[in-house]
Amino acid sequence: MPPSPSRPETVWTPEATDKHARPTVAILLSIYNGEAYLAEQLASFLIQSHTAWHLYWRDDGSDDHSRAIMEAFAQTDGAGRCTEVTSPKKRLGTTASFMTLLRSAPAAPYYAFADQDDVWLPQKLTWAVDSLTHTPQDEAHLYCARQLLTDEHLTIIGESSHIVRPPSLHNAVTQNIASGMSIVFNNALRTTLSRLPQTPPNAFHDWWALLVTCATGGHVSADTRCTLLYRQHHNNSIGARTSLSKRALAAIKRGPSAFLETFETNIATLQLYPEQLTDESRILLNDLSQARSFSKRLSVLRRYPALRRQAFLENLLFRLWYLCGKRHD
């Protein structure tokens, strides 16, 4: 029989007979003061055409009604399909909270990151699982997709950019193309991520997952279809912009220092795990870490033409910053 609504923290066991007790997708949801939009995201889980999912959630220190919304969902529409990860109780921040969820969830074929303020389209999990089944389950595979960009009221204002260059470590170190709310990945990648205890300082969980996938020789599938409504509002951890010019302008305002610091710490953190990296990845990362002068960086760009961002203007900005920016030692 299904678990009682009074016991939302169900545990998957071989003896369980509930139809949701052995799902193929573990949804990982970190919440923090998300009461304004959380209910709409939860409702979108319920209309997924792929119904075999279980929700693992963690409250990262909310002081609004987010926890009450989650507890109500776990006792009503989500009864038997929700498990709260309660430890540690302290505020961790977005990336550490998601990595805690990833390591706390039991083994499942697939895992999906979920943000509290978006809305999934009904085919999201179906399309992701279908893509992920095309590779052996013992090989790391990350799926990501485009999004419909909306305002805070879910009025569509555009679409996220096309991914025009095949994902690889060369372009992944320059730019994150895998938006977290669209990411679904298999258990092989989850195992690899769990073995790497240290993440880059101030890293985003989605970019880190992409970098690890590429650096360890895994597969990345970038779906050209839009799989969710990506809500743009003033509380976004990081937003999307519909035009290249707006993205370039925002990057210019941030300046080269922030990018180069992230660029270098991502590379340095990957290098902490040489046994996990492919030979090609080790060589590339070593060349990047040793390029400390303008001439050496120029040589790296010539040697690795694939070291570039997706769009022309963004790539020009990357090259300018990479060649002229001050190194963080």
XYZ file of C-alpha atoms in Angstrom:
329
model
C 0.000 0.000 0.000
C 1.155 3.600 -0.543
C 2.856 5.242 2.425
C 0.651 7.200 4.765
C 0.484 10.956 4.065
C 1.663 11.466 7.617
C 5.022 9.920 6.689
C 6.341 11.876 3.695
C 9.957 10.831 4.215
C 9.618 7.430 2.527
C 12.554 5.138 1.961
C 12.962 3.014 -1.144
C 13.190 -0.668 -0.287
C 13.169 -3.834 -2.418
C 9.966 -4.916 -0.666
C 8.066 -1.716 -1.474
C 5.033 -2.239 -3.693
C 4.013 1.381 -4.200
C 4.226 2.320 -7.910
C 6.433 5.305 -7.021
C 8.769 3.433 -4.665
C 11.302 2.419 -7.361
C 11.419 5.429 -9.701
C 13.791 5.848 -12.604
C 14.394 9.567 -11.953
C 15.430 11.149 -8.647
C 14.564 14.858 -8.754
C 16.927 16.987 -6.648
C 15.354 20.242 -5.420
C 17.088 22.783 -3.193
C 14.816 25.525 -1.852
C 15.577 28.877 -0.292
C 12.886 31.517 0.265
C 10.997 30.341 -2.792
C 7.422 30.697 -1.601
C 6.395 32.976 -4.493
C 6.882 30.355 -7.215
C 7.524 26.984 -5.569
C 3.962 25.640 -5.849
C 3.964 26.075 -9.639
C 7.186 24.118 -9.979
C 5.845 21.311 -7.810
C 2.670 21.186 -9.883
C 4.747 20.780 -13.051
C 6.331 17.627 -11.616
C 2.886 16.086 -11.361
C 2.086 16.542 -15.063
C 5.271 14.896 -16.347
C 4.617 12.262 -19.005
C 7.406 10.258 -17.369
C 5.736 9.509 -14.045
C 8.370 7.303 -12.401
C 10.083 9.949 -10.297
C 10.817 10.605 -6.645
C 11.552 14.046 -5.220
C 14.487 14.645 -2.884
C 14.418 18.109 -1.407
C 16.386 20.210 1.006
C 15.588 23.542 2.662
C 18.723 25.692 2.695
C 17.595 27.928 5.565
C 14.399 29.565 4.316
C 12.691 32.091 6.569
C 9.501 32.323 4.491
C 6.764 29.725 3.891
C 8.795 27.488 1.553
C 9.041 24.650 4.061
C 5.311 24.747 4.752
C 4.603 24.539 1.015
C 6.901 21.533 0.662
C 5.454 19.757 3.691
C 1.912 20.310 2.421
C 2.864 18.913 -0.999
C 4.525 15.876 0.608
C 1.317 15.100 2.482
C -1.106 15.648 -0.419
C -0.310 15.433 -4.154
C 3.257 14.326 -3.501
C 2.465 11.754 -0.816
C 4.836 8.805 -1.032
C 7.021 10.583 -3.578
C 8.951 13.068 -1.407
C 11.959 12.679 0.880
C 13.502 15.541 2.783
C 17.276 15.600 3.233
C 17.603 17.134 6.678
C 21.360 17.119 7.317
C 23.199 19.368 7.611
C 20.716 21.947 8.818
C 22.935 24.963 8.272
C 22.841 27.233 5.225
C 25.151 25.812 2.565
C 24.534 27.913 -0.523
C 23.202 26.702 -3.848
C 26.042 24.495 -5.081
C 26.806 22.795 -1.771
C 23.103 22.212 -1.176
C 22.668 20.506 -4.545
C 25.801 18.419 -4.046
C 24.472 17.344 -0.645
C 21.241 16.233 -2.304
C 23.181 14.381 -4.981
C 25.227 12.454 -2.439
C 22.275 11.802 -0.110
C 19.836 10.359 -2.633
C 19.946 6.565 -3.047
C 20.981 4.902 -6.271
C 18.650 5.537 -9.192
C 19.129 5.255 -12.959
C 18.812 9.028 -13.472
C 18.930 12.303 -11.522
C 17.449 15.704 -12.396
C 18.391 19.087 -10.949
C 15.362 21.308 -10.294
C 15.161 25.006 -9.414
C 12.355 26.254 -7.202
C 11.071 29.020 -9.485
C 10.773 27.376 -12.908
C 8.036 25.287 -14.530
C 8.762 22.042 -16.350
C 6.996 21.247 -19.613
C 5.241 17.840 -19.600
C 7.763 16.068 -21.874
C 10.886 17.223 -20.032
C 11.749 13.985 -18.244
C 10.584 11.780 -21.107
C 12.895 13.499 -23.593
C 15.793 13.435 -21.150
C 15.462 9.765 -20.256
C 15.080 8.821 -23.918
C 18.346 10.633 -24.712
C 20.217 9.136 -21.780
C 19.275 5.559 -22.706
C 21.323 5.804 -25.906
C 24.619 5.249 -24.051
C 25.723 2.391 -21.776
C 24.721 2.991 -18.180
C 28.293 2.592 -16.954
C 29.395 5.656 -18.976
C 28.801 9.144 -17.572
C 26.142 11.021 -19.545
C 24.721 14.502 -18.957
C 21.636 15.813 -20.766
C 20.763 19.504 -20.981
C 18.279 21.479 -23.060
C 17.105 24.906 -24.122
C 14.471 26.865 -22.207
C 11.586 29.196 -22.893
C 12.464 32.445 -21.132
C 9.593 34.113 -19.300
C 8.953 37.080 -17.058
C 8.003 36.527 -13.438
C 4.386 35.882 -14.473
C 5.407 33.146 -16.957
C 4.752 35.283 -20.030
C 7.156 34.010 -22.687
C 9.701 36.621 -23.758
C 12.071 34.500 -25.836
C 14.148 31.333 -26.015
C 17.582 30.534 -24.665
C 20.440 30.464 -27.147
C 21.211 27.585 -29.462
C 24.218 25.450 -28.656
C 25.974 25.511 -32.017
C 29.281 23.838 -31.127
C 29.483 20.260 -29.857
C 30.064 20.268 -26.091
C 33.655 19.505 -25.105
C 36.082 20.393 -22.338
C 37.607 22.999 -24.667
C 34.449 25.111 -24.737
C 33.199 24.034 -21.305
C 36.151 25.715 -19.551
C 35.271 29.005 -21.271
C 31.500 28.979 -20.751
C 28.725 27.017 -19.087
C 26.247 25.739 -21.687
C 24.317 23.435 -19.346
C 21.655 25.324 -17.420
C 21.057 23.541 -14.137
C 17.280 23.449 -14.287
C 17.457 21.518 -17.570
C 20.089 18.977 -16.513
C 19.339 15.263 -16.161
C 22.178 12.749 -15.777
C 22.768 9.074 -15.194
C 24.021 7.223 -12.146
C 27.498 6.811 -13.619
C 27.977 10.588 -13.597
C 26.455 10.848 -10.142
C 29.017 8.318 -8.916
C 31.858 10.288 -10.474
C 30.658 13.585 -8.995
C 30.319 11.968 -5.577
C 33.948 10.852 -5.702
C 35.149 14.425 -6.089
C 34.605 15.954 -2.645
C 35.987 19.392 -3.442
C 34.186 21.760 -5.790
C 35.624 25.069 -7.024
C 35.043 28.034 -4.682
C 31.890 29.910 -5.662
C 31.192 27.332 -8.385
C 27.790 26.693 -9.902
C 26.659 23.079 -9.569
C 25.586 22.880 -13.220
C 28.879 24.176 -14.620
C 30.823 21.834 -12.358
C 28.739 18.851 -13.536
C 29.407 19.814 -17.158
C 33.152 20.233 -16.579
C 33.443 16.889 -14.812
C 31.499 15.128 -17.560
C 33.732 16.523 -20.294
C 37.013 16.139 -18.393
C 36.383 12.488 -17.533
C 35.392 11.461 -21.036
C 31.638 11.363 -20.485
C 28.884 12.185 -22.941
C 26.953 15.469 -23.165
C 23.644 15.656 -25.024
C 22.375 19.167 -25.769
C 18.699 19.086 -26.760
C 17.631 21.787 -29.209
C 14.072 21.642 -27.848
C 12.844 23.841 -24.998
C 11.907 21.701 -22.013
C 10.849 24.215 -19.372
C 9.773 27.750 -18.565
C 12.785 29.619 -17.165
C 11.420 32.419 -15.045
C 13.426 35.671 -15.087
C 13.066 37.784 -11.955
C 15.187 39.905 -9.659
C 15.952 37.007 -7.300
C 17.483 34.710 -9.936
C 20.852 33.336 -8.825
C 21.893 33.815 -12.420
C 19.589 34.800 -15.237
C 19.479 34.371 -18.996
C 19.359 37.059 -21.618
C 17.723 36.742 -24.994
C 20.261 38.707 -27.052
C 23.976 38.293 -27.547
C 24.513 42.019 -27.151
C 22.849 42.042 -23.732
C 24.897 39.067 -22.585
C 28.086 40.679 -23.838
C 27.219 43.966 -22.116
C 26.531 42.165 -18.832
C 29.858 40.344 -19.135
C 31.707 43.605 -19.805
C 30.151 45.114 -16.690
C 31.345 42.165 -14.609
C 34.837 42.610 -15.994
C 37.658 40.116 -16.631
C 38.643 39.594 -13.009
C 35.579 37.554 -12.025
C 35.759 35.408 -15.157
C 39.489 34.703 -14.894
C 39.216 33.781 -11.242
C 36.433 31.300 -12.045
C 38.324 30.027 -15.099
C 41.460 29.355 -13.106
C 39.807 27.836 -10.041
C 37.747 25.473 -12.215
C 40.924 24.262 -13.918
C 42.861 23.965 -10.658
C 40.068 21.965 -9.002
C 39.806 19.522 -11.901
C 43.565 19.003 -11.644
C 43.119 17.760 -8.072
C 41.703 14.535 -9.534
C 44.191 13.428 -12.244
C 43.194 9.780 -11.938
C 39.648 10.664 -13.015
C 40.673 12.665 -16.096
C 41.310 11.501 -19.644
C 44.840 11.883 -21.022
C 43.614 14.602 -23.379
C 41.991 16.490 -20.501
C 45.126 16.339 -18.361
C 47.231 17.764 -21.184
C 44.780 20.578 -21.930
C 44.374 21.556 -18.284
C 48.119 21.500 -17.724
C 48.722 23.730 -20.747
C 46.065 26.167 -19.543
C 47.426 26.275 -16.005
C 50.985 26.906 -17.219
C 50.080 29.739 -19.612
C 51.055 32.723 -17.468
C 52.111 35.262 -20.089
C 50.510 36.885 -23.117
C 52.724 34.935 -25.531
C 52.011 31.582 -23.871
C 48.288 32.240 -23.815
C 48.351 33.226 -27.464
C 50.169 29.978 -28.193
C 47.477 28.028 -26.308
C 44.713 29.665 -28.344
C 46.522 28.787 -31.576
C 47.156 25.220 -30.453
C 43.570 24.674 -29.311
C 41.194 26.344 -31.815
C 38.242 24.650 -30.092
C 38.981 26.707 -26.959
C 36.153 29.124 -27.643
C 32.651 30.143 -26.612
C 29.494 29.398 -28.549
C 28.783 32.856 -30.004
C 31.119 35.117 -32.011
C 30.874 38.223 -29.796
C 31.152 36.196 -26.597
C 34.226 34.457 -27.976
C 35.904 37.747 -28.850
C 35.364 38.898 -25.285
C 36.717 35.629 -23.888
C 39.890 35.877 -25.984
C 40.451 39.484 -24.989
C 40.092 38.679 -21.315
C 42.164 35.513 -21.538
C 45.045 37.227 -23.332
C 45.114 40.471 -21.375
C 43.642 39.649 -17.994
C 45.755 39.484 -14.864
C 46.387 36.006 -13.525
C 45.275 35.124 -9.963
C 48.205 33.535 -8.139
